[in-house]
Short mmCIF file of C-alpha atoms in Angstrom, two decimals:
data_model
loop_
_atom_site.label_atom_id
_atom_site.label_comp_id
_atom_site.label_asym_id
_atom_site.label_seq_id
_atom_site.Cartn_x
_atom_site.Cartn_y
_atom_site.Cartn_z
CA MET A 856 -18.83 -6.67 -6.52
CA ASP A 857 -20.03 -3.38 -7.84
CA VAL A 858 -16.53 -1.44 -6.61
CA PRO A 859 -13.66 -3.18 -8.49
CA LEU A 860 -11.88 -5.27 -6.05
CA LEU A 861 -8.88 -4.73 -6.25
CA PHE A 862 -8.37 -6.03 -5.64
CA PRO A 863 -4.30 -8.95 -3.75
CA PHE A 864 -3.97 -12.68 -4.65
CA ALA A 865 -1.95 -15.83 -2.96
CA ILE A 866 -0.03 -19.28 -3.21
CA LEU A 867 0.66 -23.10 -4.23
CA VAL A 868 -0.58 -25.43 -6.37
CA VAL A 869 -0.36 -29.47 -6.26
CA ILE A 870 -2.02 -31.33 -9.29
CA LEU A 871 -2.74 -35.08 -8.38
CA LEU A 872 -2.51 -37.17 -11.40
CA LEU A 873 -3.81 -40.90 -11.12
CA SER A 874 -1.47 -43.38 -11.35
CA SER A 875 -2.73 -44.52 -14.95
CA GLY A 876 -3.04 -40.55 -15.31
CA ALA A 877 -0.56 -40.20 -18.05
CA ILE A 878 -3.01 -41.73 -20.31
CA ALA A 879 -6.16 -40.29 -18.61
CA ALA A 880 -4.60 -36.84 -18.40
CA GLU A 881 -4.00 -37.11 -22.23
CA ARG A 882 -7.45 -38.19 -23.22
CA GLU A 883 -8.74 -35.54 -20.98
CA ALA A 884 -6.87 -32.74 -22.63
CA THR A 885 -7.43 -33.87 -26.18
CA ALA A 886 -10.95 -33.73 -25.12
CA VAL A 887 -11.11 -29.98 -23.60
CA LEU A 888 -9.14 -28.93 -26.70
CA GLU A 889 -12.09 -29.44 -28.72
CA GLU A 890 -14.21 -26.69 -27.21
CA ALA A 891 -13.85 -23.01 -27.99
CA VAL A 892 -12.91 -22.27 -24.16
CA LEU A 893 -11.24 -25.06 -22.60
CA THR A 894 -12.46 -26.18 -19.23
CA LEU A 895 -9.56 -26.69 -16.96
CA ASP A 896 -9.36 -28.24 -13.01
CA ALA A 897 -6.98 -29.56 -10.62
CA GLY A 898 -6.59 -32.89 -12.86
CA ASN A 899 -5.36 -31.14 -16.16
CA PHE A 900 -4.50 -27.72 -15.48
CA SER A 901 -0.60 -28.22 -15.39
CA GLU A 902 -0.53 -30.46 -18.16
CA VAL A 903 -2.65 -28.18 -20.58
CA VAL A 904 -0.76 -25.18 -19.60
CA ALA A 905 2.39 -26.69 -20.12
CA LYS A 906 1.86 -27.58 -23.89
CA HIS A 907 1.17 -24.26 -24.40
CA GLU A 908 3.64 -21.07 -25.15
CA PHE A 909 0.70 -18.79 -24.77
CA ILE A 910 -2.71 -19.71 -22.90
CA VAL A 911 -5.36 -17.40 -21.01
CA VAL A 912 -6.97 -18.79 -18.03
CA GLU A 913 -10.21 -17.02 -16.51
CA PHE A 914 -10.73 -18.18 -12.79
CA TYR A 915 -14.44 -17.88 -12.28
CA ALA A 916 -17.17 -18.45 -9.73
CA PRO A 917 -20.46 -19.75 -11.08
CA TRP A 918 -22.37 -17.34 -9.05
CA CYS A 919 -20.45 -14.08 -10.06
CA GLY A 920 -22.61 -11.53 -11.84
CA HIS A 921 -19.60 -10.16 -13.66
CA CYS A 922 -18.43 -13.79 -14.68
CA LYS A 923 -21.61 -14.38 -16.03
CA GLU A 924 -21.71 -11.16 -18.39
CA LEU A 925 -18.31 -12.10 -19.38
CA ALA A 926 -18.83 -15.62 -20.70
CA PRO A 927 -20.55 -15.17 -23.86
CA GLU A 928 -17.82 -12.55 -24.87
CA TYR A 929 -14.93 -14.72 -23.71
CA GLU A 930 -16.63 -17.62 -25.53
CA LYS A 931 -16.87 -15.41 -28.90
CA ALA A 932 -13.19 -14.07 -28.31
CA ALA A 933 -12.05 -17.54 -27.99
CA SER A 934 -13.72 -18.63 -31.38
CA VAL A 935 -12.10 -15.85 -33.04
CA LEU A 936 -8.73 -16.56 -31.50
CA ARG A 937 -8.34 -20.49 -32.16
CA LYS A 938 -8.57 -19.71 -35.53
CA ARG A 939 -5.29 -17.53 -35.67
CA ASN A 940 -1.96 -19.08 -36.67
CA PRO A 941 -0.71 -19.99 -34.41
CA PRO A 942 -3.89 -20.08 -32.62
CA VAL A 943 -4.39 -18.32 -29.12
CA VAL A 944 -5.99 -20.76 -26.61
CA LEU A 945 -8.67 -19.22 -23.83
CA ALA A 946 -9.49 -21.61 -21.16
CA LYS A 947 -11.43 -21.10 -17.85
CA VAL A 948 -11.32 -22.66 -14.12
CA ASP A 949 -14.15 -22.86 -11.69
CA ALA A 950 -12.07 -21.31 -8.54
CA TYR A 951 -15.24 -21.72 -6.75
CA ASP A 952 -15.00 -25.51 -6.62
CA GLU A 953 -13.00 -26.82 -3.77
CA SER A 954 -11.30 -29.17 -5.68
CA ASN A 955 -9.48 -26.32 -7.39
CA LYS A 956 -8.49 -24.39 -4.28
CA ASP A 957 -5.02 -24.93 -4.60
CA LEU A 958 -5.33 -23.66 -8.00
CA LYS A 959 -6.99 -20.61 -6.64
CA ASP A 960 -4.47 -20.08 -3.82
CA LYS A 961 -1.44 -20.35 -6.05
CA TYR A 962 -2.63 -17.55 -8.28
CA LYS A 963 -3.75 -15.64 -5.77
CA VAL A 964 -7.60 -15.32 -6.98
CA ASN A 965 -9.58 -13.25 -4.58
CA ALA A 966 -11.83 -11.53 -6.94
CA TYR A 967 -13.88 -12.47 -9.86
CA PRO A 968 -13.19 -13.05 -12.56
CA ALA A 969 -9.46 -13.01 -12.35
CA ILE A 970 -7.96 -13.51 -16.02
CA LYS A 971 -4.45 -14.45 -16.17
CA ILE A 972 -1.99 -15.05 -19.13
CA PHE A 973 0.32 -17.96 -18.97
CA ARG A 974 3.59 -17.85 -20.92
CA ASN A 975 6.32 -20.21 -21.73
CA GLY A 976 4.51 -23.53 -20.65
CA GLY A 977 3.37 -21.46 -17.48
CA ARG A 978 6.73 -20.33 -16.21
CA ASP A 979 5.61 -16.87 -16.77
CA VAL A 980 2.05 -15.60 -15.44
CA SER A 981 0.98 -11.93 -15.92
CA ALA A 982 -2.43 -10.47 -15.07
CA TYR A 983 -4.76 -9.61 -18.05
CA GLY A 984 -5.24 -6.03 -18.10
CA GLY A 985 -7.49 -5.50 -21.26
CA PRO A 986 -11.22 -5.18 -22.05
CA ARG A 987 -14.03 -7.06 -21.44
CA ASP A 988 -16.00 -7.45 -24.74
CA ALA A 989 -15.10 -9.80 -27.31
CA ASP A 990 -13.49 -7.51 -29.85
CA GLY A 991 -11.32 -5.82 -27.25
CA VAL A 992 -9.94 -9.32 -25.93
CA VAL A 993 -9.03 -10.32 -29.18
CA GLU A 994 -7.36 -7.21 -30.11
CA TYR A 995 -5.58 -7.02 -26.66
CA LEU A 996 -4.48 -10.68 -26.93
CA LYS A 997 -3.18 -10.15 -30.57
CA LYS A 998 -0.75 -7.72 -29.35
CA GLN A 999 0.39 -9.82 -26.25
CA VAL A 1000 1.02 -12.96 -28.29
CA GLY A 1001 3.74 -11.28 -30.71
CA PRO A 1002 7.10 -10.23 -29.85
CA ALA A 1003 7.64 -8.58 -26.45
CA SER A 1004 9.24 -5.39 -28.30
CA LEU A 1005 8.91 -4.38 -31.82
CA GLU A 1006 11.69 -2.65 -33.81
CA LEU A 1007 10.87 1.02 -34.75
CA ARG A 1008 12.55 1.51 -38.48
CA SER A 1009 11.34 5.10 -39.14
CA ALA A 1010 9.70 8.41 -38.07
CA GLY A 1011 6.41 6.71 -39.60
CA ASP A 1012 6.47 3.81 -37.23
CA ALA A 1013 7.46 6.09 -34.41
CA ASP A 1014 4.76 8.53 -35.02
CA HIS A 1015 2.29 5.34 -35.29
CA SER A 1016 3.60 3.60 -32.02
CA ILE A 1017 4.15 6.56 -29.71
CA ASP A 1018 1.04 8.40 -29.18
CA ASP A 1019 -0.41 10.59 -26.20
CA LYS A 1020 -2.33 8.29 -24.65
CA ARG A 1021 -0.13 5.50 -23.64
CA VAL A 1022 2.83 4.81 -21.84
CA VAL A 1023 5.42 3.36 -24.24
CA LEU A 1024 8.99 2.20 -23.52
CA VAL A 1025 11.77 2.30 -26.28
CA GLY A 1026 15.26 0.96 -25.88
CA VAL A 1027 17.92 2.61 -27.95
CA PHE A 1028 20.86 0.47 -28.82
CA PRO A 1029 23.69 0.54 -30.90
CA GLU A 1030 23.17 -3.08 -32.04
CA PHE A 1031 20.50 -5.44 -30.49
CA ALA A 1032 22.97 -7.54 -28.65
CA GLY A 1033 24.57 -7.44 -25.32
CA MET A 1034 23.55 -7.17 -21.89
CA GLU A 1035 21.66 -4.18 -22.01
CA TYR A 1036 19.75 -5.31 -24.96
CA GLU A 1037 19.00 -8.59 -23.37
CA ASN A 1038 17.91 -7.30 -20.01
CA PHE A 1039 15.72 -4.86 -21.86
CA MET A 1040 13.98 -7.60 -23.39
CA ALA A 1041 13.56 -9.79 -20.66
CA VAL A 1042 11.78 -6.97 -18.87
CA ALA A 1043 9.46 -6.28 -21.86
CA GLY A 1044 8.52 -10.11 -21.86
CA LYS A 1045 7.65 -9.74 -17.94
CA MET A 1046 5.55 -6.56 -18.20
CA ARG A 1047 4.20 -6.31 -21.61
CA ALA A 1048 0.54 -6.51 -20.11
CA ASP A 1049 0.70 -3.32 -18.88
CA TYR A 1050 3.04 -1.27 -20.99
CA ASP A 1051 3.91 -1.26 -24.83
CA PHE A 1052 7.96 -1.88 -25.62
CA PHE A 1053 9.82 -0.99 -28.76
CA HIS A 1054 13.27 -0.78 -29.66
CA THR A 1055 15.38 1.14 -32.34
CA SER A 1056 19.08 1.72 -33.26
CA ASP A 1057 18.22 5.33 -34.45
CA ALA A 1058 16.87 7.78 -31.75
CA SER A 1059 16.62 10.56 -34.32
CA ILE A 1060 13.18 9.10 -35.52
CA LEU A 1061 11.92 9.41 -32.14
CA PRO A 1062 9.57 12.49 -31.42
CA ARG A 1063 10.96 13.71 -28.06
CA GLY A 1064 14.34 13.77 -26.27
CA ASP A 1065 17.77 13.89 -27.53
CA GLN A 1066 17.80 12.59 -30.96
CA ALA A 1067 21.48 12.08 -31.36
CA VAL A 1068 21.93 9.60 -28.62
CA LYS A 1069 23.39 6.36 -29.32
CA GLY A 1070 22.47 4.50 -26.41
CA PRO A 1071 22.08 2.15 -24.64
CA LEU A 1072 19.36 4.06 -22.91
CA LEU A 1073 15.71 3.44 -21.78
CA ARG A 1074 13.10 6.32 -22.63
CA LEU A 1075 9.69 6.39 -21.54
CA PHE A 1076 7.06 8.31 -23.08
CA LYS A 1077 4.15 9.02 -21.21
CA PRO A 1078 0.96 11.65 -21.81
CA PHE A 1079 1.43 13.32 -18.36
CA ASP A 1080 4.03 15.19 -16.07
CA GLU A 1081 7.18 15.84 -18.15
CA LEU A 1082 5.99 13.91 -21.28
CA PHE A 1083 9.26 11.68 -21.45
CA VAL A 1084 12.41 10.54 -18.97
CA ASP A 1085 15.45 8.52 -19.83
CA SER A 1086 17.21 6.12 -17.93
CA GLN A 1087 20.74 4.58 -18.63
CA ASP A 1088 20.52 1.79 -15.66
CA PHE A 1089 19.73 -1.36 -17.31
CA ASP A 1090 19.79 -3.75 -14.34
CA LYS A 1091 16.30 -5.75 -14.66
CA ASP A 1092 15.24 -4.81 -11.16
CA ALA A 1093 16.49 -1.14 -12.20
CA ILE A 1094 14.38 -1.06 -15.55
CA LYS A 1095 11.14 -2.55 -13.80
CA LYS A 1096 11.71 0.04 -10.92
CA PHE A 1097 12.11 2.88 -13.52
CA ILE A 1098 9.15 2.09 -15.66
CA GLU A 1099 6.68 1.76 -12.33
CA VAL A 1100 7.50 4.79 -11.01
CA SER A 1101 7.88 7.03 -13.90
CA GLY A 1102 5.23 5.58 -15.76
CA PHE A 1103 2.68 6.44 -13.04
CA PRO A 1104 1.01 10.20 -12.91
CA THR A 1105 2.78 12.17 -10.28
CA VAL A 1106 -1.17 13.06 -9.78
CA LEU A 1107 -3.83 10.60 -10.83
CA ILE A 1108 -6.67 12.39 -12.71
CA PHE A 1109 -9.93 10.53 -12.32
CA ASP A 1110 -12.16 11.47 -14.99
CA ALA A 1111 -14.34 10.33 -18.13
CA ASP A 1112 -11.11 9.60 -19.97
CA PRO A 1113 -10.99 5.96 -20.25
CA THR A 1114 -7.00 5.83 -20.57
CA ASN A 1115 -6.63 7.00 -16.95
CA HIS A 1116 -9.04 4.47 -15.49
CA LYS A 1117 -6.41 1.81 -16.06
CA PHE A 1118 -3.87 3.31 -13.35
CA LEU A 1119 -6.88 3.41 -10.81
CA GLU A 1120 -6.13 -0.32 -9.73
CA LYS A 1121 -2.65 0.29 -8.67
CA TYR A 1122 -3.48 3.57 -6.97
CA TYR A 1123 -5.92 1.98 -4.69
CA THR A 1124 -3.77 -1.08 -4.40
CA THR A 1125 -0.29 0.58 -3.36
CA PRO A 1126 0.31 0.51 0.14
CA SER A 1127 0.48 4.36 0.87
CA ALA A 1128 -1.72 7.43 1.99
CA LYS A 1129 -4.38 8.14 -0.50
CA ALA A 1130 -4.57 12.40 -0.78
CA MET A 1131 -8.19 12.44 -2.93
CA LEU A 1132 -9.51 15.58 -4.08
CA PHE A 1133 -12.85 15.68 -5.48
CA LEU A 1134 -14.67 18.51 -7.44
CA HIS A 1135 -16.33 19.52 -10.58
CA PHE A 1136 -14.13 19.86 -13.07
CA SER A 1137 -16.49 22.34 -14.34
CA ASP A 1138 -15.57 24.53 -11.26
CA ASP A 1139 -13.52 27.48 -12.70
CA ARG A 1140 -10.75 26.90 -9.79
CA VAL A 1141 -10.09 23.43 -11.29
CA GLU A 1142 -6.52 24.33 -13.13
CA SER A 1143 -5.89 26.18 -9.44
CA PHE A 1144 -6.51 22.80 -7.47
CA LYS A 1145 -4.54 20.69 -10.12
CA SER A 1146 -1.38 23.38 -9.82
CA GLN A 1147 -1.72 23.07 -5.89
CA MET A 1148 -2.18 19.06 -5.97
CA HIS A 1149 1.08 18.89 -7.88
CA GLU A 1150 2.98 21.19 -5.72
CA ALA A 1151 1.83 19.31 -2.76
CA ALA A 1152 3.12 16.17 -4.49
CA ARG A 1153 6.37 17.69 -5.06
CA GLN A 1154 6.88 19.10 -1.68
CA LEU A 1155 5.62 15.84 0.29
CA SER A 1156 7.30 13.36 -2.22
CA GLY A 1157 9.13 11.64 0.69
CA ASN A 1158 5.95 10.82 2.90
CA ASN A 1159 4.58 8.09 1.08
CA ILE A 1160 1.37 9.79 -0.15
CA SER A 1161 -0.44 9.05 -3.57
CA PHE A 1162 -2.47 12.09 -4.86
CA LEU A 1163 -5.32 11.85 -7.03
CA ILE A 1164 -7.89 14.40 -8.45
CA GLY A 1165 -11.52 13.03 -9.07
CA ASP A 1166 -14.08 14.79 -10.94
CA VAL A 1167 -17.17 14.17 -9.15
CA SER A 1168 -19.33 13.64 -12.46
CA ALA A 1169 -16.92 10.79 -13.61
CA ALA A 1170 -16.05 9.43 -10.13
CA ASP A 1171 -19.52 9.56 -8.28
CA ARG A 1172 -19.15 5.98 -7.65
CA ALA A 1173 -15.81 6.47 -5.85
CA PHE A 1174 -17.20 9.32 -4.03
CA GLN A 1175 -20.21 7.63 -2.78
CA TYR A 1176 -18.06 4.70 -1.72
CA PHE A 1177 -16.14 6.91 0.65
CA GLY A 1178 -19.68 8.29 1.87
CA LEU A 1179 -19.31 11.85 0.82
CA LYS A 1180 -21.96 14.33 0.27
CA GLU A 1181 -21.83 16.85 -2.79
CA SER A 1182 -22.23 19.68 -0.57
CA ASP A 1183 -19.07 19.06 0.97
CA LEU A 1184 -17.28 19.80 -2.47
CA PRO A 1185 -14.40 20.79 -3.03
CA LEU A 1186 -13.15 18.31 -0.76
CA LEU A 1187 -9.93 16.89 0.14
CA LEU A 1188 -9.79 13.27 1.67
CA VAL A 1189 -6.66 11.62 3.00
CA ILE A 1190 -7.03 7.90 3.87
CA ALA A 1191 -4.13 6.32 5.91
CA SER A 1192 -3.48 3.50 8.37
CA THR A 1193 -3.97 6.08 11.22
CA GLY A 1194 -7.66 6.99 9.95
CA LYS A 1195 -9.50 9.36 7.73
CA TYR A 1196 -9.06 12.81 7.45
CA LEU A 1197 -11.30 15.32 5.45
CA ASN A 1198 -11.00 19.25 4.55
CA PRO A 1199 -14.30 19.80 2.89
CA THR A 1200 -15.57 23.18 1.22
CA MET A 1201 -12.14 24.09 0.62
CA GLU A 1202 -10.20 26.70 -1.24
CA PRO A 1203 -6.93 25.86 -3.66
CA ASP A 1204 -4.42 28.06 -1.45
CA GLN A 1205 -5.68 25.61 1.81
CA LEU A 1206 -4.59 22.52 0.23
CA ILE A 1207 -0.63 22.65 1.05
CA PRO A 1208 -1.08 23.90 4.34
CA TRP A 1209 -3.65 21.44 5.52
CA MET A 1210 -1.63 18.69 3.60
CA LYS A 1211 1.50 19.56 5.85
CA GLN A 1212 -1.02 19.51 9.37
CA TYR A 1213 -1.63 15.98 8.31
CA ILE A 1214 2.12 15.17 7.79
CA TYR A 1215 2.80 16.76 11.43
CA GLY A 1216 0.10 14.67 13.07
CA ASN A 1217 -2.07 17.56 14.24
CA LEU A 1218 -5.41 16.55 12.60
CA THR A 1219 -7.99 14.51 14.41
CA PRO A 1220 -9.22 11.41 12.14
CA TYR A 1221 -12.77 11.88 11.34
CA VAL A 1222 -15.09 8.84 12.56
CA LYS A 1223 -18.10 8.79 10.67
CA SER A 1224 -21.48 6.99 11.97
CA GLU A 1225 -25.11 7.05 11.19
CA PRO A 1226 -27.34 7.69 14.33
CA ILE A 1227 -27.96 4.63 16.47
CA PRO A 1228 -31.50 3.38 15.75
CA ARG A 1229 -33.75 3.93 18.30
CA VAL A 1230 -35.72 0.90 17.36
CA ASN A 1231 -33.82 -2.25 15.59
CA ASP A 1232 -36.24 -4.74 15.92
CA GLN A 1233 -36.21 -6.20 12.34
CA PRO A 1234 -34.81 -9.55 11.63
CA VAL A 1235 -31.71 -7.99 10.00
CA LYS A 1236 -30.27 -5.92 12.72
CA VAL A 1237 -28.94 -2.28 11.66
CA VAL A 1238 -25.03 -1.79 12.69
CA VAL A 1239 -23.49 1.89 12.51
CA ALA A 1240 -20.22 2.63 13.68
CA ASP A 1241 -21.21 3.88 17.08
CA ASN A 1242 -23.06 0.45 18.04
CA ILE A 1243 -20.69 -2.05 16.16
CA ASP A 1244 -18.91 -3.15 19.43
CA ASP A 1245 -22.11 -3.92 20.97
CA ILE A 1246 -23.91 -5.83 18.20
CA VAL A 1247 -20.95 -7.33 16.66
CA PHE A 1248 -17.80 -7.69 18.92
CA ASN A 1249 -19.05 -7.65 22.60
CA SER A 1250 -22.52 -9.22 22.00
CA GLY A 1251 -21.15 -12.95 22.89
CA LYS A 1252 -23.08 -14.11 19.87
CA ASN A 1253 -22.25 -15.45 16.32
CA VAL A 1254 -22.59 -12.66 13.53
CA LEU A 1255 -23.26 -12.72 10.36
CA LEU A 1256 -22.68 -8.91 8.84
CA GLU A 1257 -22.96 -7.59 5.69
CA PHE A 1258 -21.23 -4.43 4.56
CA TYR A 1259 -23.23 -2.86 1.65
CA ALA A 1260 -24.11 0.59 -0.49
CA PRO A 1261 -27.37 1.74 -0.93
CA TRP A 1262 -26.25 2.47 -4.91
CA CYS A 1263 -25.29 -1.19 -5.02
CA SER A 1264 -27.49 -3.33 -7.61
CA HIS A 1265 -25.86 -6.93 -5.85
CA CYS A 1266 -26.99 -5.52 -2.29
CA ARG A 1267 -30.17 -5.11 -3.31
CA LYS A 1268 -30.57 -8.28 -5.08
CA LEU A 1269 -28.95 -9.77 -1.61
CA ALA A 1270 -31.17 -8.17 0.48
CA PRO A 1271 -34.41 -10.41 0.33
CA ILE A 1272 -31.88 -13.37 0.70
CA LEU A 1273 -30.41 -12.07 3.70
CA GLU A 1274 -33.77 -11.58 5.24
CA GLU A 1275 -34.66 -14.92 4.60
CA VAL A 1276 -31.38 -16.07 6.73
CA ALA A 1277 -32.35 -13.73 9.30
CA VAL A 1278 -36.12 -15.30 9.72
CA SER A 1279 -34.56 -18.51 9.85
CA PHE A 1280 -32.66 -17.49 13.07
CA GLN A 1281 -34.66 -15.19 14.60
CA ASP A 1282 -35.57 -17.43 17.70
CA ASP A 1283 -32.09 -18.49 18.05
CA GLU A 1284 -30.55 -16.27 20.87
CA ASP A 1285 -27.13 -17.18 19.66
CA VAL A 1286 -27.20 -15.80 15.84
CA VAL A 1287 -27.48 -12.18 14.81
CA ILE A 1288 -27.88 -11.54 11.07
CA ALA A 1289 -26.74 -7.58 10.76
CA LYS A 1290 -25.91 -4.97 7.93
CA MET A 1291 -23.86 -1.85 7.83
CA ASP A 1292 -24.07 0.83 5.24
CA GLY A 1293 -20.31 0.96 4.40
CA THR A 1294 -20.90 4.18 2.56
CA ALA A 1295 -22.36 6.35 5.66
CA ASN A 1296 -19.98 4.34 8.41
CA ASP A 1297 -16.34 4.08 8.67
CA ILE A 1298 -15.76 0.57 8.58
CA PRO A 1299 -13.25 -0.60 11.56
CA SER A 1300 -9.80 -2.06 10.67
CA ASP A 1301 -11.00 -5.90 11.63
CA PHE A 1302 -12.48 -5.94 8.05
CA GLU A 1303 -11.12 -5.55 4.81
CA VAL A 1304 -14.08 -4.19 2.57
CA GLU A 1305 -12.81 -3.63 -1.18
CA GLY A 1306 -16.21 -3.43 -2.77
CA TYR A 1307 -20.07 -4.32 -1.97
CA PRO A 1308 -21.77 -6.35 -0.70
CA THR A 1309 -19.09 -8.08 1.47
CA LEU A 1310 -20.02 -10.29 4.38
CA TYR A 1311 -18.19 -11.66 7.31
CA PHE A 1312 -18.90 -13.72 9.99
CA ILE A 1313 -17.81 -12.85 13.70
CA PRO A 1314 -17.89 -16.10 16.08
CA SER A 1315 -19.20 -15.74 19.46
CA ASN A 1316 -16.05 -16.99 21.11
CA GLY A 1317 -13.90 -14.01 19.78
CA GLY A 1318 -12.26 -16.16 17.25
CA ASP A 1319 -11.00 -15.51 13.81
CA VAL A 1320 -13.35 -13.28 11.60
CA LEU A 1321 -14.11 -15.35 8.94
CA SER A 1322 -14.91 -13.79 5.18
CA TYR A 1323 -17.83 -15.41 3.79
CA GLU A 1324 -17.46 -16.01 -0.15
CA GLY A 1325 -19.95 -19.17 -0.85
CA GLU A 1326 -23.07 -18.55 -2.83
CA ARG A 1327 -25.31 -15.96 -2.34
CA THR A 1328 -28.49 -18.35 -1.63
CA ALA A 1329 -30.30 -18.82 1.96
CA GLU A 1330 -29.36 -22.17 2.01
CA GLU A 1331 -25.75 -21.73 1.52
CA MET A 1332 -25.54 -18.93 3.92
CA ILE A 1333 -27.54 -20.90 6.66
CA ASN A 1334 -25.15 -23.90 6.12
CA PHE A 1335 -22.16 -21.54 6.68
CA ILE A 1336 -23.40 -20.31 9.86
CA ASN A 1337 -24.22 -23.39 11.32
CA LYS A 1338 -21.13 -24.93 10.55
CA ASN A 1339 -18.74 -22.02 11.81
CA ARG A 1340 -20.92 -20.96 14.58
CA GLU A 1341 -19.58 -21.33 18.42
CA PRO A 1342 -21.25 -21.89 21.88
CA LYS A 1343 -22.10 -18.64 23.37
CA ALA A 1344 -19.30 -17.02 25.53
CA GLY A 1345 -18.81 -18.67 28.78
CA ALA A 1346 -20.90 -21.76 28.12
CA SER A 1347 -17.98 -24.11 27.70
CA ALA A 1348 -16.79 -22.54 30.91
CA ALA A 1349 -20.17 -23.62 32.70
CA VAL A 1350 -19.73 -27.27 31.17
CA GLU A 1351 -16.39 -27.59 32.66
CA GLU A 1352 -17.57 -26.45 36.13
CA VAL A 1353 -20.28 -28.67 36.07
CA THR A 1354 -18.00 -31.35 35.09
CA GLN A 1355 -15.34 -30.51 37.80
CA THR A 1356 -18.18 -30.62 40.55
CA ASP A 1357 -19.54 -33.87 39.54
CA ALA A 1358 -16.15 -35.53 40.14
CA VAL A 1359 -16.41 -35.35 43.59
CA GLU A 1360 -18.67 -38.46 43.74
CA GLU A 1361 -18.13 -41.33 41.63
CA GLU A 1362 -22.07 -41.65 41.33
CA VAL A 1363 -22.85 -38.24 40.19
CA THR A 1364 -19.89 -38.10 38.12
CA THR A 1365 -21.63 -41.09 36.22
CA SER A 1366 -25.01 -39.08 35.53
CA SER A 1367 -23.34 -35.79 35.25
CA SER A 1368 -20.91 -37.11 32.44
CA SER A 1369 -24.00 -37.81 30.53
CA SER A 1370 -25.59 -34.55 31.21
CA SER A 1371 -22.39 -32.91 30.23
CA ALA A 1372 -22.15 -34.52 27.15
CA SER A 1373 -25.71 -33.64 25.96
CA THR A 1374 -25.23 -30.19 27.16
CA LYS A 1375 -22.29 -30.32 24.67
CA ASP A 1376 -24.24 -31.63 21.77
CA GLU A 1377 -26.89 -29.03 22.24
CA LEU A 1378 -24.22 -26.17 22.33
#
């Protein structure tokens, strides 16, 4: 998908070994170790992972464009890292293969590629948060494979390790022992993929804060807000919460600076209302807007709202994703469970009063829809927000619906394939192939659309909506539709009525039963 999916992930793995499995699995494990990138599956995954204190696994799908782009870089990185002492092992799993479904579910793989770091024989699992080029993968993993926290022994160490681009955690301890130190190291081991951890016994070498403190103390350095903050609560959960809350900007800046981008996934996946202000950072009012957003975040801190300011020149994809127009700038957008709210062409002094109106529930949600097409006779039907009930939910037909974005390259590649599928069903009155521009129409809450293209299948009987995650080929999509299609609404009731009527006379029952069975076969 062109838009990062950010993109949740769920549940359970059962690794089945044949009764002769110990010997067979050992041979298989030895064979895959001869490759630069190990190929794992349900048969050897648990054994291979259990043998490594540190192993990185990519969950991929063969049809995924991003996976194909990553493959040569991942292979190059594996070739370099396997030569280290100790070696760093990279592996891959075809998560699209049905036999690996349990692995996919257990490790919550809902988007591709998903890269996971397994430590301590697979007992500790964290997401890979580094670059996708070979050099970047190598450098990121070199840091991850060492100690979870490094000791700072001099001001030079501290200056080198604590900069104005990263969130850095430093534990100050009178001695490197005791409950506080052990809890700190345990949390560092769990969260090292996202943050840099250090420890010292000499606070005087640190660049900011009370330099006379002896500890135990946890000091978080950050390139935003108040630049550093301290905590003395060394409960493991308290340390984790302190880092997650204090280590995230009060107002996230979405601009050309890549150091801000790592916060975006967390921003969009946090279960809160999203207040997003889009404008050109060349606007002479930008500092006033930033000041007002920070003040709004301070005043409304108890209302579960996350704040973001986006420079449209850098965040144009995000701006387009929400279907907004440059003529609306500066624009404040709130997306919440109750709907979407817009305040276009606003001034800085309007920001807080308007946000309070949102909090008080005085704003009407904005429902965006393209005009209903006057003519809709192409094989792929056009769905907009104002006709989705008629074409999709109330049609009594089986509908394959694509959500797309006009700027999405993957959507453009899919277009002729979707057309081919639609042509194959154009004489079938029970099947509809349709598409909806997700940037120009509000998407109903029945669908989770975290990127484009996204496809759903809605059965004619009003049953569960199904997400299509198969290969993007006409053959696979046609097979999926035929496998999951249902009879037209009311058809099964008609069959039952015929059967009950025919049951009045035994003679008729015999012939009608045959008729009823053939009718069901046709349906």
